[in-house]
Short mmCIF file of C-alpha atoms and ligand atoms in Angstrom, two decimals:
data_model
loop_
_atom_site.label_atom_id
_atom_site.label_comp_id
_atom_site.label_asym_id
_atom_site.label_seq_id
_atom_site.Cartn_x
_atom_site.Cartn_y
_atom_site.Cartn_z
CA MET B 18 112.47 50.09 10.04
CA VAL B 19 109.09 51.24 10.30
CA ALA B 20 107.86 51.59 6.80
CA SER B 21 104.94 54.08 7.58
CA PRO B 22 102.78 54.21 10.36
CA PRO B 23 99.82 51.69 10.76
CA ARG B 24 96.20 53.37 11.12
CA SER B 25 94.16 52.25 13.63
CA ASP B 26 92.30 49.67 12.04
CA ALA B 27 95.46 47.78 10.98
CA GLY B 28 94.16 45.18 13.92
CA THR B 29 94.66 44.84 17.78
CA ASP B 30 98.13 44.04 17.59
CA VAL B 31 100.26 46.65 19.67
CA GLU B 32 101.81 48.63 16.96
CA THR B 33 105.44 50.22 16.91
CA PHE B 34 105.95 53.72 15.61
CA GLY B 35 109.17 55.49 14.15
CA ASN B 36 110.04 58.98 13.78
CA TYR B 37 109.80 60.91 10.91
CA ILE B 38 112.82 62.33 9.94
CA ASN B 39 113.47 63.64 6.04
CA ASP B 40 110.48 62.16 4.73
CA GLU B 41 111.30 58.48 6.02
CA TRP B 42 109.46 56.73 9.18
CA ARG B 43 112.35 55.33 10.93
CA PRO B 44 113.42 53.58 14.48
CA ALA B 45 115.31 55.49 16.83
CA ALA B 46 119.05 55.19 15.83
CA SER B 47 119.50 53.42 19.35
CA GLY B 48 116.27 51.00 18.18
CA ALA B 49 115.29 51.94 21.95
CA THR B 50 111.29 52.38 22.19
CA MET B 51 108.86 53.53 24.88
CA GLU B 52 105.75 52.49 25.75
CA ASN B 53 102.51 54.66 25.87
CA ARG B 54 99.16 53.56 28.17
CA ASN B 55 95.72 54.58 28.12
CA PRO B 56 95.29 56.89 31.24
CA ALA B 57 91.96 55.58 31.48
CA ASN B 58 92.98 51.64 31.68
CA ARG B 59 96.90 51.41 32.79
CA ASP B 60 96.51 48.01 31.11
CA GLU B 61 95.81 48.91 27.53
CA VAL B 62 98.79 49.74 25.96
CA ILE B 63 98.65 52.47 23.26
CA GLY B 64 101.90 51.65 20.89
CA HIS B 65 105.71 51.60 21.29
CA PHE B 66 107.39 54.67 19.73
CA ALA B 67 110.88 55.62 19.65
CA ALA B 68 112.93 56.76 22.45
CA SER B 69 115.03 58.81 20.40
CA GLY B 70 118.32 60.33 21.54
CA GLN B 71 120.89 62.86 20.24
CA GLU B 72 121.58 61.13 17.10
CA ASP B 73 118.17 61.19 16.14
CA VAL B 74 117.60 65.03 16.75
CA GLU B 75 120.66 65.67 14.82
CA ALA B 76 119.33 63.86 11.60
CA ALA B 77 116.03 65.98 11.96
CA ILE B 78 117.87 69.29 12.15
CA ALA B 79 120.00 68.39 9.58
CA ALA B 80 117.35 67.28 7.53
CA ALA B 81 115.61 70.47 8.30
CA ASP B 82 118.44 72.77 7.70
CA GLU B 83 119.13 71.38 4.04
CA ALA B 84 115.33 71.73 3.78
CA TYR B 85 115.45 75.16 4.81
CA ARG B 86 117.11 76.26 1.58
CA THR B 87 114.75 75.44 -0.73
CA TRP B 88 111.21 75.80 1.13
CA ARG B 89 112.16 79.78 2.19
CA LEU B 90 111.92 80.31 -1.48
CA SER B 91 108.74 78.27 -2.02
CA SER B 92 106.07 79.97 -3.30
CA PRO B 93 103.45 80.93 -0.01
CA ILE B 94 100.43 79.42 -2.45
CA THR B 95 102.10 76.22 -2.86
CA ARG B 96 102.81 75.87 1.05
CA ALA B 97 98.93 77.10 1.20
CA ASN B 98 98.02 74.27 -1.34
CA ILE B 99 99.60 71.56 0.79
CA LEU B 100 98.38 72.68 4.17
CA HIS B 101 94.87 72.73 2.48
CA LYS B 102 95.47 69.07 1.49
CA ALA B 103 96.64 68.17 5.16
CA ALA B 104 93.24 69.46 6.37
CA ASN B 105 91.46 67.63 3.86
CA ILE B 106 93.30 64.12 4.80
CA LEU B 107 93.18 64.79 8.29
CA GLU B 108 89.30 65.61 8.15
CA SER B 109 88.47 62.19 6.40
CA ARG B 110 89.93 60.70 9.40
CA ILE B 111 88.37 62.91 12.35
CA PRO B 112 86.68 59.56 13.73
CA ASP B 113 89.91 57.62 14.04
CA VAL B 114 92.44 60.26 15.11
CA GLY B 115 90.10 61.94 17.55
CA ARG B 116 89.15 58.46 18.94
CA GLU B 117 92.72 57.63 19.06
CA LEU B 118 93.43 60.99 20.60
CA THR B 119 90.88 60.16 23.68
CA ARG B 120 92.78 56.71 24.24
CA GLU B 121 95.66 58.36 24.66
CA GLU B 122 95.32 61.93 26.50
CA GLY B 123 91.64 60.75 28.18
CA LYS B 124 89.76 63.53 27.26
CA THR B 125 86.12 62.48 26.14
CA LEU B 126 85.40 61.26 22.86
CA LYS B 127 83.51 64.49 22.15
CA GLU B 128 86.43 66.57 22.98
CA GLY B 129 88.68 64.46 20.87
CA ILE B 130 86.73 64.72 18.24
CA GLY B 131 86.36 68.35 18.46
CA GLU B 132 89.94 68.94 18.87
CA THR B 133 90.91 67.06 15.84
CA THR B 134 88.31 68.90 14.11
CA ARG B 135 90.12 72.11 15.35
CA ALA B 136 93.15 70.97 13.85
CA VAL B 137 91.67 70.89 10.91
CA GLN B 138 90.21 74.32 11.03
CA ILE B 139 93.76 75.58 12.03
CA LEU B 140 94.96 74.19 9.20
CA ARG B 141 92.76 75.79 6.73
CA TYR B 142 93.12 79.11 8.50
CA PHE B 143 96.70 78.93 7.94
CA ALA B 144 96.53 78.08 4.27
CA GLY B 145 94.70 81.40 4.20
CA GLU B 146 96.89 83.26 6.29
CA ALA B 147 99.87 82.11 3.76
CA GLN B 148 98.36 84.35 1.17
CA GLN B 149 97.55 87.54 3.36
CA PRO B 150 100.09 90.27 2.55
CA SER B 151 103.34 89.86 3.87
CA GLY B 152 104.72 93.29 3.95
CA GLU B 153 104.11 96.85 3.58
CA HIS B 154 104.82 99.82 1.12
CA TYR B 155 106.15 103.13 2.83
CA PRO B 156 106.71 106.80 1.30
CA SER B 157 110.41 107.66 0.95
CA ALA B 158 111.88 110.99 1.38
CA ASN B 159 113.02 110.42 -2.26
CA PRO B 160 110.57 110.03 -4.50
CA ASN B 161 112.41 107.84 -6.75
CA THR B 162 112.77 105.03 -3.84
CA LEU B 163 110.63 102.15 -3.89
CA LEU B 164 110.41 101.60 0.16
CA TYR B 165 109.05 98.11 1.37
CA THR B 166 109.03 95.65 3.94
CA THR B 167 108.93 92.11 3.59
CA ARG B 168 108.56 89.29 6.05
CA GLU B 169 110.97 86.37 5.73
CA PRO B 170 111.01 83.23 7.47
CA LEU B 171 113.46 82.37 10.43
CA GLY B 172 115.02 79.07 9.29
CA VAL B 173 114.62 75.79 11.52
CA VAL B 174 112.12 76.17 14.02
CA ALA B 175 111.60 73.89 17.22
CA VAL B 176 108.10 72.95 18.35
CA ILE B 177 107.53 71.66 21.78
CA THR B 178 104.39 70.53 22.94
CA PRO B 179 102.51 69.45 25.90
CA TRP B 180 99.98 66.48 26.17
CA ASN B 181 96.55 68.22 27.16
CA PHE B 182 96.11 69.47 23.44
CA PRO B 183 98.09 66.89 21.57
CA ILE B 184 96.46 67.89 18.02
CA ALA B 185 95.38 71.76 18.18
CA ILE B 186 98.66 72.93 19.78
CA PRO B 187 100.85 71.30 17.31
CA ALA B 188 98.53 72.47 14.65
CA TRP B 189 98.73 75.90 15.62
CA LYS B 190 102.73 76.08 16.04
CA ILE B 191 103.45 74.06 12.95
CA ALA B 192 100.93 75.40 10.48
CA PRO B 193 102.22 78.79 10.83
CA ALA B 194 105.79 77.62 11.04
CA LEU B 195 105.67 76.04 7.73
CA ALA B 196 102.87 78.69 5.94
CA PHE B 197 105.51 81.25 6.42
CA GLY B 198 108.57 79.47 5.04
CA ASN B 199 110.54 77.91 7.91
CA THR B 200 111.11 73.94 8.70
CA VAL B 201 110.26 72.48 11.64
CA VAL B 202 111.63 69.70 14.09
CA PHE B 203 108.58 68.66 16.33
CA LYS B 204 109.20 67.13 19.46
CA PRO B 205 106.01 66.20 21.25
CA ALA B 206 105.09 65.32 24.92
CA SER B 207 105.82 61.52 25.67
CA ASN B 208 102.60 60.89 26.65
CA THR B 209 100.87 61.95 23.33
CA PRO B 210 102.89 60.54 20.52
CA LEU B 211 100.37 59.16 18.89
CA THR B 212 98.25 61.81 18.20
CA ALA B 213 101.32 64.01 17.07
CA LEU B 214 102.43 61.35 14.58
CA ARG B 215 98.79 61.44 12.91
CA PHE B 216 99.27 65.17 12.66
CA VAL B 217 102.54 64.58 10.71
CA GLU B 218 101.00 61.96 8.95
CA ALA B 219 98.59 64.36 7.09
CA LEU B 220 101.21 66.94 6.40
CA ALA B 221 103.67 64.15 4.80
CA GLU B 222 101.04 62.86 2.49
CA ALA B 223 99.75 66.07 1.57
CA GLY B 224 102.92 66.50 0.12
CA LEU B 225 105.63 68.25 2.12
CA PRO B 226 109.17 68.10 0.53
CA ALA B 227 111.65 65.93 2.39
CA GLY B 228 113.08 67.49 5.79
CA VAL B 229 110.49 70.18 5.82
CA LEU B 230 108.41 68.81 8.85
CA ASN B 231 110.43 66.33 10.99
CA LEU B 232 109.03 64.33 14.23
CA VAL B 233 111.22 63.27 16.86
CA THR B 234 109.55 61.45 20.02
CA GLY B 235 111.29 60.40 23.03
CA SER B 236 111.77 62.30 26.48
CA ALA B 237 112.86 65.96 27.31
CA SER B 238 116.28 65.37 28.55
CA LYS B 239 117.47 63.06 25.69
CA VAL B 240 115.29 64.84 22.53
CA GLY B 241 113.97 68.29 24.15
CA ASP B 242 117.35 69.17 25.46
CA PRO B 243 119.79 68.72 22.43
CA LEU B 244 117.26 70.35 20.31
CA VAL B 245 117.00 73.77 21.85
CA GLN B 246 120.38 73.64 22.25
CA ASP B 247 121.44 73.31 18.79
CA PRO B 248 122.97 76.82 17.49
CA ARG B 249 120.96 75.47 13.61
CA VAL B 250 117.47 75.92 15.67
CA VAL B 251 117.20 79.61 15.18
CA ALA B 252 113.47 79.85 17.24
CA ILE B 253 111.78 77.72 20.01
CA SER B 254 107.85 77.77 19.96
CA PHE B 255 106.91 76.13 23.30
CA THR B 256 104.14 75.43 25.35
CA GLY B 257 103.89 73.54 28.73
CA SER B 258 105.02 74.05 32.42
CA THR B 259 106.20 77.21 33.77
CA GLU B 260 109.33 75.53 35.28
CA THR B 261 110.35 74.02 31.95
CA GLY B 262 109.31 77.57 30.26
CA ALA B 263 111.87 79.42 32.75
CA GLU B 264 114.27 76.99 32.09
CA LEU B 265 113.78 77.32 27.84
CA ARG B 266 113.97 81.00 28.19
CA GLN B 267 117.73 80.93 29.58
CA THR B 268 118.94 78.35 27.04
CA ALA B 269 117.36 80.65 24.27
CA ALA B 270 118.73 84.08 26.04
CA LYS B 271 121.99 82.25 26.16
CA ARG B 272 122.39 81.78 22.40
CA GLY B 273 120.18 84.06 21.11
CA ALA B 274 117.47 82.27 19.78
CA LYS B 275 113.89 83.39 19.15
CA ILE B 276 111.46 82.04 21.60
CA GLN B 277 107.90 81.94 22.25
CA LEU B 278 106.29 80.63 25.59
CA GLU B 279 102.61 79.79 26.56
CA LEU B 280 102.90 78.18 30.20
CA GLY B 281 100.15 78.07 32.92
CA GLY B 282 97.31 80.08 34.18
CA LYS B 283 95.60 80.68 37.28
CA ASN B 284 92.34 81.99 35.39
CA PRO B 285 89.62 83.51 37.38
CA ALA B 286 86.05 83.86 37.13
CA ILE B 287 84.12 86.49 38.83
CA VAL B 288 80.37 86.06 39.48
CA LEU B 289 78.73 89.60 40.16
CA ALA B 290 75.44 89.83 42.30
CA ASP B 291 73.66 90.46 38.81
CA ALA B 292 74.65 87.59 36.71
CA ASP B 293 72.40 85.08 35.31
CA LEU B 294 73.34 82.21 37.90
CA GLU B 295 72.14 79.16 35.99
CA HIS B 296 74.32 80.33 33.06
CA ALA B 297 77.21 81.25 35.00
CA VAL B 298 77.22 77.83 36.72
CA GLY B 299 77.05 76.08 33.72
CA GLN B 300 80.10 78.20 32.31
CA VAL B 301 82.12 77.93 35.50
CA VAL B 302 81.88 74.45 35.45
CA ALA B 303 82.57 73.81 31.80
CA GLY B 304 85.90 75.89 32.43
CA ALA B 305 86.89 74.32 35.53
CA MET B 306 85.90 70.62 34.64
CA MET B 307 85.94 69.95 30.83
CA SER B 308 89.42 68.20 29.83
CA THR B 309 89.49 67.09 33.59
CA GLY B 310 90.62 70.51 34.16
CA GLN B 311 93.93 70.12 32.58
CA LYS B 312 93.97 73.48 30.15
CA CYS B 313 96.08 76.29 30.40
CA THR B 314 93.12 78.26 30.25
CA ALA B 315 90.82 76.32 32.81
CA THR B 316 89.12 78.08 35.63
CA SER B 317 90.43 77.36 38.67
CA ARG B 318 89.09 80.57 40.97
CA ALA B 319 85.38 81.21 41.07
CA ILE B 320 85.30 84.91 42.76
CA VAL B 321 81.95 85.62 43.91
CA ASP B 322 80.11 88.38 45.23
CA ARG B 323 79.24 87.55 48.89
CA ARG B 324 75.42 88.12 48.50
CA ILE B 325 75.15 85.20 45.81
CA ALA B 326 77.99 83.17 47.16
CA ASP B 327 75.72 80.55 49.28
CA ARG B 328 73.23 80.18 46.48
CA PHE B 329 76.14 80.07 43.69
CA THR B 330 78.18 77.64 45.33
CA GLU B 331 75.32 75.18 46.09
CA LEU B 332 74.37 75.29 42.43
CA LEU B 333 78.31 74.55 41.70
CA ALA B 334 78.37 71.87 44.25
CA ASP B 335 75.07 70.10 42.72
CA ARG B 336 76.49 70.46 39.29
CA ILE B 337 80.16 69.16 40.10
CA GLY B 338 78.33 66.45 42.12
CA GLY B 339 76.61 65.21 39.45
CA LEU B 340 79.36 64.98 36.91
CA LYS B 341 79.66 61.57 35.11
CA VAL B 342 83.25 60.46 35.34
CA GLY B 343 84.76 57.26 33.49
CA ASP B 344 85.55 55.80 30.58
CA PRO B 345 86.30 58.39 28.25
CA LEU B 346 85.15 56.70 25.18
CA ALA B 347 81.53 55.71 26.66
CA ALA B 348 79.00 58.65 25.38
CA GLU B 349 77.83 59.21 28.78
CA THR B 350 80.89 60.10 30.14
CA GLN B 351 81.67 64.11 31.05
CA ILE B 352 84.78 63.36 32.96
CA GLY B 353 87.85 61.54 32.00
CA PRO B 354 91.07 60.42 33.89
CA LEU B 355 93.93 62.78 34.24
CA ILE B 356 96.97 62.23 31.95
CA ASP B 357 98.61 59.81 34.09
CA ASP B 358 99.05 57.99 37.65
CA ARG B 359 101.78 60.35 38.54
CA ALA B 360 99.59 63.55 37.81
CA ALA B 361 96.42 61.96 39.55
CA ASP B 362 98.77 61.39 42.57
CA ARG B 363 100.01 64.77 42.63
CA VAL B 364 96.76 66.58 42.26
CA ALA B 365 95.18 64.07 44.88
CA SER B 366 98.08 65.64 47.35
CA GLU B 367 97.07 69.16 46.63
CA VAL B 368 93.58 68.65 47.45
CA ASP B 369 94.71 66.83 50.49
CA ALA B 370 96.74 69.54 51.47
CA ALA B 371 94.24 72.05 50.79
CA LYS B 372 91.70 69.92 53.06
CA LYS B 373 94.06 70.94 56.34
CA THR B 374 93.65 74.49 55.30
CA SER B 375 90.63 76.98 56.31
CA ALA B 376 89.06 75.85 52.84
CA GLU B 377 86.13 73.84 52.74
CA LEU B 378 85.74 70.59 50.84
CA LEU B 379 81.96 70.48 49.74
CA VAL B 380 82.47 68.12 46.69
CA GLY B 381 84.83 65.21 45.39
CA GLY B 382 88.57 65.50 47.16
CA GLY B 383 90.72 62.51 46.06
CA ARG B 384 91.45 59.72 43.67
CA LEU B 385 88.74 57.34 42.50
CA GLY B 386 88.73 53.71 43.08
CA GLY B 387 86.20 51.03 42.27
CA ALA B 388 85.61 50.60 38.60
CA LEU B 389 87.85 53.55 38.03
CA GLU B 390 90.49 52.07 39.97
CA ARG B 391 92.72 51.22 36.49
CA GLY B 392 92.76 54.80 35.58
CA ALA B 393 94.33 57.91 36.76
CA PHE B 394 90.85 59.44 37.86
CA VAL B 395 90.42 62.15 40.36
CA ALA B 396 86.99 63.10 41.63
CA PRO B 397 85.77 66.57 40.29
CA THR B 398 86.52 68.54 43.52
CA LEU B 399 85.00 71.98 45.05
CA PHE B 400 86.31 74.05 47.74
CA THR B 401 84.91 77.11 49.27
CA GLY B 402 86.29 80.03 51.56
CA VAL B 403 89.57 79.58 49.64
CA GLU B 404 91.94 82.13 50.80
CA PRO B 405 93.45 84.27 47.55
CA GLU B 406 96.89 83.83 49.37
CA SER B 407 96.67 80.07 50.31
CA ARG B 408 98.33 77.41 47.92
CA LEU B 409 94.56 76.34 46.49
CA GLY B 410 94.70 80.45 45.43
CA GLN B 411 97.39 80.87 43.98
CA HIS B 412 99.05 77.62 42.74
CA GLU B 413 98.27 75.74 39.16
CA LEU B 414 96.98 72.55 40.04
CA PHE B 415 95.89 71.18 36.30
CA GLY B 416 93.02 69.09 37.62
CA PRO B 417 89.63 68.88 38.30
CA VAL B 418 89.75 71.34 41.14
CA LEU B 419 87.87 74.53 41.88
CA GLY B 420 88.10 77.09 44.38
CA VAL B 421 85.22 79.66 45.62
CA ILE B 422 86.70 82.58 47.09
CA PRO B 423 83.79 85.10 48.29
CA VAL B 424 84.59 88.72 48.27
CA ASP B 425 82.64 91.91 49.10
CA SER B 426 82.71 94.19 45.68
CA MET B 427 83.80 94.09 41.92
CA GLU B 428 86.93 96.02 43.12
CA GLU B 429 87.76 93.58 45.68
CA ALA B 430 86.92 90.92 43.11
CA ILE B 431 89.53 92.33 40.27
CA ALA B 432 92.29 92.98 42.74
CA VAL B 433 92.10 89.09 44.15
CA ALA B 434 91.86 87.72 40.47
CA ASN B 435 95.08 90.13 39.65
CA GLN B 436 96.89 89.09 42.73
CA VAL B 437 98.41 86.15 41.48
CA LYS B 438 101.54 85.57 39.02
CA PHE B 439 99.79 84.42 35.85
CA GLY B 440 97.54 86.36 33.31
CA LEU B 441 96.27 84.07 31.22
CA SER B 442 92.37 84.29 31.02
CA ALA B 443 89.75 85.57 32.83
CA SER B 444 85.94 85.59 32.61
CA ILE B 445 83.26 88.11 34.19
CA PHE B 446 79.43 87.04 34.51
CA THR B 447 77.29 90.27 34.85
CA ARG B 448 74.46 91.94 33.02
CA ASP B 449 76.27 95.51 33.65
CA LEU B 450 78.16 96.87 30.55
CA GLY B 451 79.84 99.28 32.35
CA ARG B 452 81.32 96.93 34.88
CA ALA B 453 82.11 94.23 31.97
CA LEU B 454 84.13 97.38 30.70
CA THR B 455 86.26 97.98 33.62
CA PHE B 456 86.69 94.42 34.25
CA ALA B 457 87.92 94.42 30.20
CA ARG B 458 90.09 97.38 31.20
CA GLU B 459 91.57 96.17 34.70
CA ILE B 460 92.01 92.61 34.48
CA GLU B 461 95.78 91.21 34.12
CA ALA B 462 95.06 88.88 31.47
CA GLY B 463 95.69 88.02 27.82
CA ILE B 464 92.25 86.49 26.92
CA VAL B 465 89.07 88.32 28.60
CA HIS B 466 85.56 86.69 28.53
CA VAL B 467 82.49 88.57 29.45
CA ASN B 468 79.62 86.11 30.40
CA SER B 469 81.65 83.09 28.96
CA GLU B 470 83.87 80.45 30.55
CA THR B 471 87.87 80.90 30.29
CA ALA B 472 88.99 78.57 28.09
CA GLY B 473 88.51 78.32 24.31
CA ALA B 474 90.55 79.64 21.47
CA GLU B 475 89.61 80.65 18.25
CA PRO B 476 92.35 80.20 15.53
CA GLN B 477 91.77 83.79 13.99
CA VAL B 478 92.82 85.89 17.25
CA PRO B 479 95.96 85.79 18.89
CA PHE B 480 96.14 83.62 21.99
CA GLY B 481 98.49 84.03 24.96
CA GLY B 482 98.73 85.39 28.42
CA MET B 483 100.29 88.29 30.47
CA LYS B 484 102.54 87.97 33.64
CA GLY B 485 104.16 84.68 34.04
CA SER B 486 101.32 83.05 31.64
CA SER B 487 103.54 83.95 28.40
CA SER B 488 106.55 85.63 26.83
CA TYR B 489 104.72 88.76 25.66
CA SER B 490 104.49 86.85 22.17
CA ARG B 491 101.12 85.75 21.11
CA GLU B 492 99.92 82.50 18.74
CA GLN B 493 97.72 81.97 16.04
CA GLY B 494 95.78 84.67 14.07
CA LYS B 495 97.90 87.23 12.67
CA ALA B 496 100.22 87.52 15.52
CA SER B 497 101.49 84.10 14.25
CA ARG B 498 103.45 85.78 11.48
CA GLU B 499 104.85 88.22 14.30
CA PHE B 500 106.65 85.21 15.81
CA PHE B 501 107.28 83.05 12.74
CA THR B 502 108.97 85.63 10.22
CA GLN B 503 111.16 88.52 10.70
CA VAL B 504 110.88 92.17 8.78
CA LYS B 505 113.47 93.32 5.99
CA THR B 506 112.98 96.63 5.06
CA VAL B 507 114.21 97.46 1.07
CA TYR B 508 115.12 100.57 -0.44
CA MET B 509 115.19 100.11 -3.82
CA ASP B 510 116.60 103.19 -5.78
CA PRO B 511 116.74 103.22 -9.74
CA PRO B 512 120.13 103.31 -11.04
CA PRO B 513 121.46 106.95 -11.93
CA SER B 514 120.11 107.45 -15.55
CA ALA B 515 123.14 107.87 -18.07
P1 ADP C 29 103.80 68.86 30.62
O1 ADP C 29 103.34 68.76 32.09
O2 ADP C 29 102.88 69.49 29.86
O3 ADP C 29 104.34 67.70 29.96
P2 ADP C 29 106.48 70.17 30.48
O4 ADP C 29 106.91 71.46 30.56
O5 ADP C 29 107.08 69.36 31.25
O6 ADP C 29 104.78 70.24 30.82
O7 ADP C 29 106.48 69.28 28.89
C1 ADP C 29 106.31 70.23 27.93
C2 ADP C 29 106.86 69.73 26.72
O8 ADP C 29 108.11 70.57 26.94
C3 ADP C 29 107.24 68.10 26.55
O9 ADP C 29 107.48 67.64 25.28
C4 ADP C 29 108.43 67.80 27.32
O10 ADP C 29 109.05 66.63 26.98
C5 ADP C 29 109.14 68.90 26.87
N1 ADP C 29 110.37 69.48 27.63
C6 ADP C 29 110.31 69.52 29.30
N2 ADP C 29 111.41 69.78 29.44
C7 ADP C 29 112.37 70.49 28.47
C8 ADP C 29 113.74 70.54 28.68
N3 ADP C 29 114.56 71.25 29.35
N4 ADP C 29 114.21 71.00 27.38
C9 ADP C 29 113.22 70.86 26.07
N5 ADP C 29 112.01 70.29 26.37
C10 ADP C 29 111.49 70.09 27.27
#
């Protein structure tokens, strides 16, 4: 029995963590555990986590199903209070949780702390959102009819999240799901169960009733699969790979579940000749390299006016070549490892393949050894002369790799930018308002930036992509209510007077 999750200051021994089901921390029914290691140093075990299976998923869904009967009827003000309290609890733990996130995921400590802070802000935002109007009053053809809509919760929702934002993404799915009266079974990525658990712990301590939120850790096949197949799970909110998203779309379609998908990107930053190049280079490098390029909104293509392409590429090479790669807990580190060795090998082999094309490698180009040999490190990498149709120009690498594509005009830049299957985020750097407006209108992307990097998501506005990046629905902001509720229209007539 795992009584409650130990805190990071509980000692140096490697701890074992359980699932959270029906307000109880408990091991997998089978007793099986899985190990999680620090991507910056594979000798360091972060913890042992429940390697759950069908029986655990079943228990979590049953708890969520039972809890839904009363949670759906609870006051949104009560829910808001719990979210506020969870925000305060998590806020008091930002230094610890941010550090654990960095140890577990590999992004720099600044980013780990920043992301944990973001999760607190998201909890607060949705505490406020819970108290916003949830319906509309309409005129009726019958003057005596009170005609209105309300938004009601969906039921038991599956939240399935990736490892690259191990606390912000769970927060922006779970907070609105709960705020609007749903109950949740949460399956985090196998690479980041500890951060997921810290988030759930804050909500549990804030006083969520039993069964309203359940955490089940384990593999995609043993936990994710039975979870999305269960008919009691009426909706699925998923962020992850395009391939898994395509599978889940089919599963949901077959059994009529509501589904929300946030998938990949191949995000362009267009740099026009009139741009402030110093500013643009800083933003493009940040967009491409922060979090080691492992953001769905990361910049992977710099589409640059040929007249400034050489100068801009030189600036990029200088900046990227100077990035400090290393232990993400060290204050001077700018770029940490990838999530694991498999990811690092995959990115390195994509880079090797790109070296054999007409693209020219300028900086980086493979895995890093020496002092970094124990971690999943890949050198920040820059290619130029990338063909828009090549694999490097089309395929999401999910690593610290940027390709420069020189173009002759703004029209060509937009055509190249749109010539991929994705449409998540896009940037343009220019001083020309007319061109900025044309770009904002013509670019096929759900999130558009003018003179700022492609990454970044504020909680009060919709987040999501066009084309292959999403399933048309949006997350965060008011859009979250669209997904996590359904509309009821009420015609209320007085009884005929006697
Ligand atoms: P990532 O590279 O972020 O792990 P994935 O799409 O593989 O991308 O995984 C995202 C999340 O979806 C993870 O929590 C993973 O375990 C889960 N997952 C993967 N495949 C399935 C599946 N077939 N059914 C349900 N969940 C899945």
